[in-house]
Amino acid sequence: MYESSAVAGAPVVREPRHVPVARLVRGGVVEGIHYGSVVVLGADGAVELGLGDIEAAFYPRSALKPIQAVAMLRAGLPLDGELLSLTAASHSGEERHLAGTRRILGLAGVTEDDLRNVPDLPYDPVVRDAWVREGRRPSRLAQNCSGKHAAMLHTCGLNGWSLEDYLDPAHPLQRAIAETVEDLTGQATARVTVDGCGAPLFAVSLHGLARAAARITTAPAGTPEARVADAMREHAEMASGARRDVAALMRAVPGLLAKDGFEGVQVAALPDGRAVAVKIADGANRARVPVAAAALARAGIDPAALAEFAGEPLLGGGRPVGSVQPVRALGPDPVTRPGSGGDHPRAGTHA
């Protein structure tokens, strides 16, 4: 189990020294390269693989939400189960997500009008298209962070904190979240900015993000960390959506806690403390998923359990002619998808 330790200094702010982590191979020729960084931690917390710049400051985006949820539980938020999973969610805007957010707002004695996240359409394209056909407009409830914001209001109400300025970095809620981010990552934050939803966003290192995920999954039963991990694993669709790869990943790997974030961020951890974190420099999901799968295979997950996360094949004339292939350094066992047009899974790659 990971133990709390003194908070180290903040990661350095610099242009990240990313390296190739995946190549777009079409017909045996490298058509494009995705740069990024990857860290794999062993069960003892040691770095078993570090590609790119795992110590530079970066923004985890929504991959930070499980940590924010832990902070709210520490501050007295009484949620568990699907509503706690929704608290840590980047949800798809399905009806279950809207209904769950309304329930949290009801428990808090507030309404959608009290939310301070930005109005948006549902994140899931199928749900979004239906929403538009029905003539529905963007709303704060439909925005993918509404569960987190509703829980923030609930936490504030329970503590007697002001509601109208709950997104101010100086607000007691956000100070409590900042302290939890530093505690779980084991490092001071390098910068504070504003996330897409309007909430404060803290710059940490990729290494620190992986360490925080491991701290959450190895915590004793009943602790805020363990409650968040249990809720997200047991209600994976509430933490994301029915058609989302992160929910499918948690279903495919027993005990895995996984969270994605905009701009190509992925973190995942197992109950024994093994953890991975990925940042794709250009923010591409087509690279995030297969690189994260390859990192998990490197961490010891059976590649067969990860086959569906090898990435969508590249099509030519309607048939597979290539694929996005993680670099060889993410071996030893590549995660491959059948029918990739004859490309060797490691063609055109090098460590």
mmCIF file of C-alpha atoms in Angstrom:
data_model
loop_
_atom_site.group_PDB
_atom_site.id
_atom_site.type_symbol
_atom_site.label_atom_id
_atom_site.label_comp_id
_atom_site.label_asym_id
_atom_site.label_seq_id
_atom_site.Cartn_x
_atom_site.Cartn_y
_atom_site.Cartn_z
ATOM 1 C CA MET A 1 0.000 0.000 0.000
ATOM 2 C CA TYR A 2 1.185 3.484 -0.816
ATOM 3 C CA GLU A 3 1.812 5.584 2.277
ATOM 4 C CA SER A 4 1.416 9.334 2.619
ATOM 5 C CA SER A 5 4.707 11.154 2.449
ATOM 6 C CA ALA A 6 6.001 14.683 2.552
ATOM 7 C CA VAL A 7 5.048 16.786 -0.444
ATOM 8 C CA ALA A 8 7.975 17.352 -2.790
ATOM 9 C CA GLY A 9 8.634 20.496 -4.785
ATOM 10 C CA ALA A 10 6.574 21.437 -7.815
ATOM 11 C CA PRO A 11 7.442 19.899 -11.191
ATOM 12 C CA VAL A 12 9.388 22.121 -13.524
ATOM 13 C CA VAL A 13 7.475 24.202 -16.063
ATOM 14 C CA ARG A 14 9.068 23.718 -19.486
ATOM 15 C CA GLU A 15 8.201 22.687 -23.000
ATOM 16 C CA PRO A 16 7.697 18.932 -22.511
ATOM 17 C CA ARG A 17 10.406 16.740 -23.982
ATOM 18 C CA HIS A 18 7.990 14.343 -25.612
ATOM 19 C CA VAL A 19 9.161 11.420 -27.738
ATOM 20 C CA PRO A 20 7.438 9.215 -30.333
ATOM 21 C CA VAL A 21 4.971 6.933 -28.571
ATOM 22 C CA ALA A 22 2.934 5.718 -31.556
ATOM 23 C CA ARG A 23 3.209 5.633 -35.314
ATOM 24 C CA LEU A 24 0.508 5.710 -37.941
ATOM 25 C CA VAL A 25 1.440 2.896 -40.314
ATOM 26 C CA ARG A 26 -0.424 2.555 -43.618
ATOM 27 C CA GLY A 27 0.559 -0.148 -46.063
ATOM 28 C CA GLY A 28 3.862 -0.714 -44.314
ATOM 29 C CA VAL A 29 4.872 2.962 -44.479
ATOM 30 C CA VAL A 30 4.970 5.336 -41.513
ATOM 31 C CA GLU A 31 2.411 7.992 -42.432
ATOM 32 C CA GLY A 32 2.469 9.947 -39.174
ATOM 33 C CA ILE A 33 3.962 10.043 -35.689
ATOM 34 C CA HIS A 34 2.273 10.792 -32.361
ATOM 35 C CA TYR A 35 4.592 12.227 -29.722
ATOM 36 C CA GLY A 36 3.904 12.027 -26.017
ATOM 37 C CA SER A 37 5.034 10.689 -22.657
ATOM 38 C CA VAL A 38 4.239 7.472 -20.780
ATOM 39 C CA VAL A 39 4.978 6.272 -17.262
ATOM 40 C CA VAL A 40 4.471 2.765 -15.867
ATOM 41 C CA LEU A 41 4.745 2.234 -12.101
ATOM 42 C CA GLY A 42 5.303 -1.104 -10.419
ATOM 43 C CA ALA A 43 3.385 -2.253 -7.385
ATOM 44 C CA ASP A 44 6.139 -0.818 -5.181
ATOM 45 C CA GLY A 45 5.796 2.619 -6.785
ATOM 46 C CA ALA A 46 9.052 2.382 -8.714
ATOM 47 C CA VAL A 47 9.147 3.671 -12.282
ATOM 48 C CA GLU A 48 9.337 0.579 -14.484
ATOM 49 C CA LEU A 49 9.095 2.568 -17.708
ATOM 50 C CA GLY A 50 9.390 6.265 -18.417
ATOM 51 C CA LEU A 51 9.121 7.527 -21.980
ATOM 52 C CA GLY A 52 9.354 11.188 -22.828
ATOM 53 C CA ASP A 53 9.032 13.789 -20.094
ATOM 54 C CA ILE A 54 7.258 12.261 -17.104
ATOM 55 C CA GLU A 55 8.473 14.896 -14.645
ATOM 56 C CA ALA A 56 7.520 18.141 -16.452
ATOM 57 C CA ALA A 57 4.452 20.065 -15.325
ATOM 58 C CA PHE A 58 1.315 19.388 -17.362
ATOM 59 C CA TYR A 59 -2.436 19.688 -16.955
ATOM 60 C CA PRO A 60 -4.213 16.347 -16.347
ATOM 61 C CA ARG A 61 -7.548 17.858 -17.367
ATOM 62 C CA SER A 62 -10.415 15.525 -16.401
ATOM 63 C CA ALA A 63 -8.018 12.772 -15.324
ATOM 64 C CA LEU A 64 -7.826 14.865 -12.137
ATOM 65 C CA LYS A 65 -11.496 14.229 -11.278
ATOM 66 C CA PRO A 66 -11.003 11.158 -9.069
ATOM 67 C CA ILE A 67 -8.655 13.263 -6.923
ATOM 68 C CA GLN A 68 -11.200 16.079 -6.771
ATOM 69 C CA ALA A 69 -13.818 13.545 -5.688
ATOM 70 C CA VAL A 70 -11.523 12.270 -2.915
ATOM 71 C CA ALA A 71 -11.103 15.847 -1.704
ATOM 72 C CA MET A 72 -14.863 16.338 -1.508
ATOM 73 C CA LEU A 73 -15.315 13.122 0.474
ATOM 74 C CA ARG A 74 -12.619 14.276 2.868
ATOM 75 C CA ALA A 75 -14.627 17.480 3.258
ATOM 76 C CA GLY A 76 -17.757 15.533 4.220
ATOM 77 C CA LEU A 77 -19.550 14.779 0.947
ATOM 78 C CA PRO A 78 -21.829 11.823 1.827
ATOM 79 C CA LEU A 79 -22.140 10.260 -1.645
ATOM 80 C CA ASP A 80 -21.338 6.682 -2.656
ATOM 81 C CA GLY A 81 -22.192 4.334 -5.499
ATOM 82 C CA GLU A 82 -23.397 5.738 -8.796
ATOM 83 C CA LEU A 83 -23.674 9.309 -7.542
ATOM 84 C CA LEU A 84 -20.071 9.263 -6.347
ATOM 85 C CA SER A 85 -19.013 7.813 -9.692
ATOM 86 C CA LEU A 86 -20.862 10.684 -11.366
ATOM 87 C CA THR A 87 -18.986 13.111 -9.110
ATOM 88 C CA ALA A 88 -15.731 11.907 -10.727
ATOM 89 C CA ALA A 89 -17.215 11.706 -14.213
ATOM 90 C CA SER A 90 -16.678 13.207 -17.607
ATOM 91 C CA HIS A 91 -20.105 11.951 -18.527
ATOM 92 C CA SER A 92 -21.668 11.476 -21.946
ATOM 93 C CA GLY A 93 -24.866 13.401 -21.272
ATOM 94 C CA GLU A 94 -27.080 10.321 -21.233
ATOM 95 C CA GLU A 95 -30.356 10.529 -19.353
ATOM 96 C CA ARG A 96 -28.885 8.561 -16.437
ATOM 97 C CA HIS A 97 -26.216 11.271 -16.078
ATOM 98 C CA LEU A 98 -28.715 14.105 -16.181
ATOM 99 C CA ALA A 99 -30.986 12.347 -13.696
ATOM 100 C CA GLY A 100 -28.064 11.626 -11.361
ATOM 101 C CA THR A 101 -26.927 15.231 -11.433
ATOM 102 C CA ARG A 102 -30.465 16.365 -10.614
ATOM 103 C CA ARG A 103 -30.430 13.991 -7.634
ATOM 104 C CA ILE A 104 -27.192 15.499 -6.309
ATOM 105 C CA LEU A 105 -28.583 19.002 -6.786
ATOM 106 C CA GLY A 106 -31.726 17.954 -4.927
ATOM 107 C CA LEU A 107 -29.697 16.576 -2.032
ATOM 108 C CA ALA A 108 -27.849 19.895 -1.925
ATOM 109 C CA GLY A 109 -31.087 21.897 -1.969
ATOM 110 C CA VAL A 110 -30.012 23.828 -5.077
ATOM 111 C CA THR A 111 -30.983 23.883 -8.748
ATOM 112 C CA GLU A 112 -29.315 23.810 -12.145
ATOM 113 C CA ASP A 113 -29.232 27.607 -12.030
ATOM 114 C CA ASP A 114 -26.690 27.390 -9.197
ATOM 115 C CA LEU A 115 -24.202 25.487 -11.356
ATOM 116 C CA ARG A 116 -21.283 27.547 -12.657
ATOM 117 C CA ASN A 117 -19.979 25.156 -15.327
ATOM 118 C CA VAL A 118 -20.368 26.241 -18.946
ATOM 119 C CA PRO A 119 -23.522 25.246 -20.885
ATOM 120 C CA ASP A 120 -22.857 22.601 -23.527
ATOM 121 C CA LEU A 121 -24.427 19.832 -25.571
ATOM 122 C CA PRO A 122 -23.966 16.185 -24.511
ATOM 123 C CA TYR A 123 -20.482 14.774 -25.133
ATOM 124 C CA ASP A 124 -21.606 11.498 -26.710
ATOM 125 C CA PRO A 125 -22.194 12.117 -30.454
ATOM 126 C CA VAL A 126 -25.247 9.849 -30.621
ATOM 127 C CA VAL A 127 -26.848 11.551 -27.631
ATOM 128 C CA ARG A 128 -25.816 14.973 -28.938
ATOM 129 C CA ASP A 129 -27.363 14.356 -32.363
ATOM 130 C CA ALA A 130 -30.642 13.268 -30.769
ATOM 131 C CA TRP A 131 -30.537 16.326 -28.520
ATOM 132 C CA VAL A 132 -30.155 18.618 -31.551
ATOM 133 C CA ARG A 133 -32.927 16.857 -33.502
ATOM 134 C CA GLU A 134 -35.240 17.466 -30.579
ATOM 135 C CA GLY A 135 -34.399 21.160 -30.629
ATOM 136 C CA ARG A 136 -32.785 21.128 -27.199
ATOM 137 C CA ARG A 137 -30.230 23.799 -26.440
ATOM 138 C CA PRO A 138 -26.890 23.596 -24.601
ATOM 139 C CA SER A 139 -27.298 23.406 -20.835
ATOM 140 C CA ARG A 140 -25.140 23.267 -17.732
ATOM 141 C CA LEU A 141 -26.767 19.948 -16.851
ATOM 142 C CA ALA A 142 -25.726 18.337 -20.148
ATOM 143 C CA GLN A 143 -22.112 19.508 -19.925
ATOM 144 C CA ASN A 144 -19.826 16.580 -19.105
ATOM 145 C CA CYS A 145 -18.635 17.983 -15.747
ATOM 146 C CA SER A 146 -22.069 18.725 -14.274
ATOM 147 C CA GLY A 147 -21.901 15.845 -11.775
ATOM 148 C CA LYS A 148 -18.658 17.190 -10.341
ATOM 149 C CA HIS A 149 -20.068 20.712 -10.119
ATOM 150 C CA ALA A 150 -23.261 19.521 -8.433
ATOM 151 C CA ALA A 151 -21.142 17.650 -5.877
ATOM 152 C CA MET A 152 -19.048 20.772 -5.336
ATOM 153 C CA LEU A 153 -22.213 22.695 -4.477
ATOM 154 C CA HIS A 154 -23.312 19.899 -2.137
ATOM 155 C CA THR A 155 -19.918 19.915 -0.393
ATOM 156 C CA CYS A 156 -20.069 23.674 0.026
ATOM 157 C CA GLY A 157 -23.567 23.566 1.490
ATOM 158 C CA LEU A 158 -22.616 20.915 4.038
ATOM 159 C CA ASN A 159 -19.675 23.028 5.223
ATOM 160 C CA GLY A 160 -21.468 26.364 5.252
ATOM 161 C CA TRP A 161 -19.263 27.670 2.451
ATOM 162 C CA SER A 162 -20.526 30.216 -0.057
ATOM 163 C CA LEU A 163 -22.055 28.840 -3.251
ATOM 164 C CA GLU A 164 -21.844 31.644 -5.786
ATOM 165 C CA ASP A 165 -18.023 31.727 -5.860
ATOM 166 C CA TYR A 166 -17.269 28.019 -5.393
ATOM 167 C CA LEU A 167 -14.946 28.050 -8.450
ATOM 168 C CA ASP A 168 -12.672 30.732 -7.070
ATOM 169 C CA PRO A 169 -9.216 29.192 -6.396
ATOM 170 C CA ALA A 170 -9.234 30.994 -3.024
ATOM 171 C CA HIS A 171 -12.562 29.399 -2.009
ATOM 172 C CA PRO A 172 -12.317 26.905 0.892
ATOM 173 C CA LEU A 173 -13.492 24.091 -1.379
ATOM 174 C CA GLN A 174 -10.819 24.722 -3.978
ATOM 175 C CA ARG A 175 -8.148 25.106 -1.320
ATOM 176 C CA ALA A 176 -9.184 21.703 0.068
ATOM 177 C CA ILE A 177 -8.980 20.201 -3.420
ATOM 178 C CA ALA A 178 -5.541 21.739 -3.968
ATOM 179 C CA GLU A 179 -4.314 20.196 -0.709
ATOM 180 C CA THR A 180 -5.602 16.770 -1.754
ATOM 181 C CA VAL A 181 -3.981 17.066 -5.189
ATOM 182 C CA GLU A 182 -0.646 17.754 -3.510
ATOM 183 C CA ASP A 183 -1.134 14.984 -0.946
ATOM 184 C CA LEU A 184 -2.007 12.262 -3.466
ATOM 185 C CA THR A 185 0.473 13.252 -6.174
ATOM 186 C CA GLY A 186 3.182 13.793 -3.577
ATOM 187 C CA GLN A 187 4.241 17.106 -5.074
ATOM 188 C CA ALA A 188 3.363 20.772 -4.980
ATOM 189 C CA THR A 189 1.360 22.090 -7.911
ATOM 190 C CA ALA A 190 3.315 24.076 -10.466
ATOM 191 C CA ARG A 191 0.522 26.266 -11.820
ATOM 192 C CA VAL A 192 -3.215 26.842 -11.376
ATOM 193 C CA THR A 193 -5.381 27.729 -14.348
ATOM 194 C CA VAL A 194 -9.014 27.258 -15.408
ATOM 195 C CA ASP A 195 -10.292 24.007 -16.910
ATOM 196 C CA GLY A 196 -12.786 23.949 -19.761
ATOM 197 C CA CYS A 197 -15.712 23.656 -17.359
ATOM 198 C CA GLY A 198 -14.563 26.669 -15.328
ATOM 199 C CA ALA A 199 -13.107 24.811 -12.325
ATOM 200 C CA PRO A 200 -9.531 25.396 -11.141
ATOM 201 C CA LEU A 201 -7.027 23.081 -12.822
ATOM 202 C CA PHE A 202 -3.706 22.138 -11.237
ATOM 203 C CA ALA A 203 -0.446 21.410 -13.064
ATOM 204 C CA VAL A 204 1.352 18.303 -11.800
ATOM 205 C CA SER A 205 3.691 15.800 -13.443
ATOM 206 C CA LEU A 206 2.646 12.671 -15.315
ATOM 207 C CA HIS A 207 4.579 10.701 -12.697
ATOM 208 C CA GLY A 208 2.618 12.456 -9.948
ATOM 209 C CA LEU A 209 -0.703 11.671 -11.645
ATOM 210 C CA ALA A 210 0.157 7.957 -11.837
ATOM 211 C CA ARG A 211 1.265 8.026 -8.200
ATOM 212 C CA ALA A 212 -2.073 9.592 -7.173
ATOM 213 C CA ALA A 213 -4.046 6.914 -9.028
ATOM 214 C CA ALA A 214 -2.044 4.216 -7.240
ATOM 215 C CA ARG A 215 -2.653 5.921 -3.890
ATOM 216 C CA ILE A 216 -6.390 5.817 -4.609
ATOM 217 C CA THR A 217 -6.538 2.150 -5.633
ATOM 218 C CA THR A 218 -4.363 0.870 -2.768
ATOM 219 C CA ALA A 219 -6.094 2.770 0.035
ATOM 220 C CA PRO A 220 -7.782 0.806 2.845
ATOM 221 C CA ALA A 221 -11.465 -0.028 2.512
ATOM 222 C CA GLY A 222 -13.805 2.698 3.645
ATOM 223 C CA THR A 223 -11.374 5.566 3.106
ATOM 224 C CA PRO A 224 -12.336 8.386 0.730
ATOM 225 C CA GLU A 225 -9.830 7.057 -1.790
ATOM 226 C CA ALA A 226 -11.215 3.525 -1.699
ATOM 227 C CA ARG A 227 -14.791 4.780 -1.899
ATOM 228 C CA VAL A 228 -14.006 6.701 -5.096
ATOM 229 C CA ALA A 229 -12.231 3.718 -6.648
ATOM 230 C CA ASP A 230 -15.077 1.359 -5.743
ATOM 231 C CA ALA A 231 -17.747 3.708 -7.082
ATOM 232 C CA MET A 232 -16.031 4.287 -10.409
ATOM 233 C CA ARG A 233 -15.246 0.607 -10.976
ATOM 234 C CA GLU A 234 -18.719 -0.581 -10.006
ATOM 235 C CA HIS A 235 -20.490 2.154 -11.986
ATOM 236 C CA ALA A 236 -18.125 2.664 -14.903
ATOM 237 C CA GLU A 237 -20.868 3.939 -17.216
ATOM 238 C CA MET A 238 -21.749 6.680 -14.730
ATOM 239 C CA ALA A 239 -18.116 7.800 -14.724
ATOM 240 C CA SER A 240 -18.136 8.033 -18.524
ATOM 241 C CA GLY A 241 -20.851 6.578 -20.756
ATOM 242 C CA ALA A 242 -22.249 3.461 -22.388
ATOM 243 C CA ARG A 243 -20.122 3.836 -25.545
ATOM 244 C CA ARG A 244 -16.932 5.160 -23.967
ATOM 245 C CA ASP A 245 -13.598 3.337 -24.144
ATOM 246 C CA VAL A 246 -12.729 4.119 -20.518
ATOM 247 C CA ALA A 247 -15.823 2.272 -19.260
ATOM 248 C CA ALA A 248 -15.043 -0.669 -21.537
ATOM 249 C CA LEU A 249 -11.480 -0.725 -20.207
ATOM 250 C CA MET A 250 -12.649 -0.973 -16.599
ATOM 251 C CA ARG A 251 -15.023 -3.777 -17.559
ATOM 252 C CA ALA A 252 -12.288 -5.660 -19.417
ATOM 253 C CA VAL A 253 -9.658 -5.547 -16.659
ATOM 254 C CA PRO A 254 -10.986 -6.615 -13.229
ATOM 255 C CA GLY A 255 -10.104 -4.143 -10.491
ATOM 256 C CA LEU A 256 -8.822 -1.472 -12.864
ATOM 257 C CA LEU A 257 -9.574 2.174 -12.158
ATOM 258 C CA ALA A 258 -9.281 4.304 -15.295
ATOM 259 C CA LYS A 259 -9.947 7.934 -16.140
ATOM 260 C CA ASP A 260 -9.395 9.860 -19.341
ATOM 261 C CA GLY A 261 -8.931 13.573 -19.890
ATOM 262 C CA PHE A 262 -9.062 15.981 -22.801
ATOM 263 C CA GLU A 263 -5.880 16.567 -24.788
ATOM 264 C CA GLY A 264 -4.851 12.933 -24.842
ATOM 265 C CA VAL A 265 -4.560 12.141 -21.128
ATOM 266 C CA GLN A 266 -5.170 8.696 -19.624
ATOM 267 C CA VAL A 267 -4.469 7.313 -16.166
ATOM 268 C CA ALA A 268 -5.183 3.835 -14.851
ATOM 269 C CA ALA A 269 -4.267 1.861 -11.734
ATOM 270 C CA LEU A 270 -4.757 -1.598 -10.249
ATOM 271 C CA PRO A 271 -5.483 -2.573 -6.621
ATOM 272 C CA ASP A 272 -1.878 -3.731 -6.097
ATOM 273 C CA GLY A 273 -0.506 -0.280 -6.968
ATOM 274 C CA ARG A 274 0.580 -0.836 -10.550
ATOM 275 C CA ALA A 275 -0.307 2.272 -12.502
ATOM 276 C CA VAL A 276 0.137 3.930 -15.897
ATOM 277 C CA ALA A 277 -0.305 7.467 -17.134
ATOM 278 C CA VAL A 278 -0.242 8.700 -20.721
ATOM 279 C CA LYS A 279 -0.103 12.115 -22.339
ATOM 280 C CA ILE A 280 -0.394 12.369 -26.131
ATOM 281 C CA ALA A 281 1.183 15.651 -27.223
ATOM 282 C CA ASP A 282 -1.305 16.414 -29.998
ATOM 283 C CA GLY A 283 -4.286 15.328 -27.893
ATOM 284 C CA ALA A 284 -5.347 12.547 -30.270
ATOM 285 C CA ASN A 285 -7.666 9.885 -28.893
ATOM 286 C CA ARG A 286 -6.653 7.556 -31.707
ATOM 287 C CA ALA A 287 -3.235 7.352 -30.046
ATOM 288 C CA ARG A 288 -4.344 7.657 -26.398
ATOM 289 C CA VAL A 289 -6.259 4.380 -26.385
ATOM 290 C CA PRO A 290 -3.695 2.005 -27.990
ATOM 291 C CA VAL A 291 -0.779 3.623 -26.144
ATOM 292 C CA ALA A 292 -2.594 3.266 -22.807
ATOM 293 C CA ALA A 293 -3.394 -0.366 -23.652
ATOM 294 C CA ALA A 294 0.238 -1.056 -24.507
ATOM 295 C CA ALA A 295 1.353 0.583 -21.249
ATOM 296 C CA LEU A 296 -1.044 -1.622 -19.301
ATOM 297 C CA ALA A 297 0.328 -4.690 -21.088
ATOM 298 C CA ARG A 298 3.815 -3.519 -20.106
ATOM 299 C CA ALA A 299 2.528 -3.292 -16.512
ATOM 300 C CA GLY A 300 1.601 -6.968 -16.652
ATOM 301 C CA ILE A 301 -2.006 -7.056 -17.884
ATOM 302 C CA ASP A 302 -2.723 -9.963 -20.240
ATOM 303 C CA PRO A 303 -2.594 -8.483 -23.771
ATOM 304 C CA ALA A 304 -5.522 -10.677 -24.755
ATOM 305 C CA ALA A 305 -7.741 -8.723 -22.339
ATOM 306 C CA LEU A 306 -6.662 -5.509 -24.066
ATOM 307 C CA ALA A 307 -7.085 -6.557 -27.707
ATOM 308 C CA GLU A 308 -10.193 -4.425 -28.253
ATOM 309 C CA PHE A 309 -8.218 -1.317 -27.259
ATOM 310 C CA ALA A 310 -5.589 -1.679 -29.987
ATOM 311 C CA GLY A 311 -7.224 1.237 -31.800
ATOM 312 C CA GLU A 312 -9.425 1.502 -34.830
ATOM 313 C CA PRO A 313 -7.865 0.186 -38.046
ATOM 314 C CA LEU A 314 -6.930 2.616 -40.814
ATOM 315 C CA LEU A 315 -9.170 2.033 -43.793
ATOM 316 C CA GLY A 316 -8.396 2.147 -47.480
ATOM 317 C CA GLY A 317 -11.264 1.562 -49.854
ATOM 318 C CA GLY A 318 -13.336 0.384 -46.916
ATOM 319 C CA ARG A 319 -10.904 -2.291 -45.755
ATOM 320 C CA PRO A 320 -8.162 -2.256 -43.096
ATOM 321 C CA VAL A 321 -4.779 -1.256 -44.513
ATOM 322 C CA GLY A 322 -2.949 -0.057 -41.415
ATOM 323 C CA SER A 323 -3.089 0.884 -37.775
ATOM 324 C CA VAL A 324 -1.797 3.130 -35.017
ATOM 325 C CA GLN A 325 1.070 1.189 -33.474
ATOM 326 C CA PRO A 326 2.696 1.939 -30.100
ATOM 327 C CA VAL A 327 6.485 2.129 -30.189
ATOM 328 C CA ARG A 328 8.514 -0.970 -29.450
ATOM 329 C CA ALA A 329 9.617 0.399 -26.073
ATOM 330 C CA LEU A 330 6.063 -0.222 -24.875
ATOM 331 C CA GLY A 331 6.581 -3.985 -25.425
ATOM 332 C CA PRO A 332 7.341 -6.734 -24.736
ATOM 333 C CA ASP A 333 3.952 -7.932 -25.937
ATOM 334 C CA PRO A 334 2.357 -5.602 -28.487
ATOM 335 C CA VAL A 335 -1.399 -5.192 -28.407
ATOM 336 C CA THR A 336 -2.519 -5.887 -31.969
ATOM 337 C CA ARG A 337 -5.818 -5.880 -33.790
ATOM 338 C CA PRO A 338 -6.490 -8.662 -36.307
ATOM 339 C CA GLY A 339 -6.902 -7.639 -39.925
ATOM 340 C CA SER A 340 -4.591 -4.638 -39.959
ATOM 341 C CA GLY A 341 -3.815 -4.972 -43.663
ATOM 342 C CA GLY A 342 -0.725 -7.129 -43.305
ATOM 343 C CA ASP A 343 1.401 -4.619 -41.411
ATOM 344 C CA HIS A 344 3.672 -6.269 -38.874
ATOM 345 C CA PRO A 345 2.651 -4.977 -35.414
ATOM 346 C CA ARG A 346 6.109 -3.482 -34.947
ATOM 347 C CA ALA A 347 6.827 -2.377 -38.510
ATOM 348 C CA GLY A 348 8.444 1.030 -38.716
ATOM 349 C CA THR A 349 8.884 1.346 -34.956
ATOM 350 C CA HIS A 350 11.904 1.600 -32.745
ATOM 351 C CA ALA A 351 12.466 2.287 -29.069
#
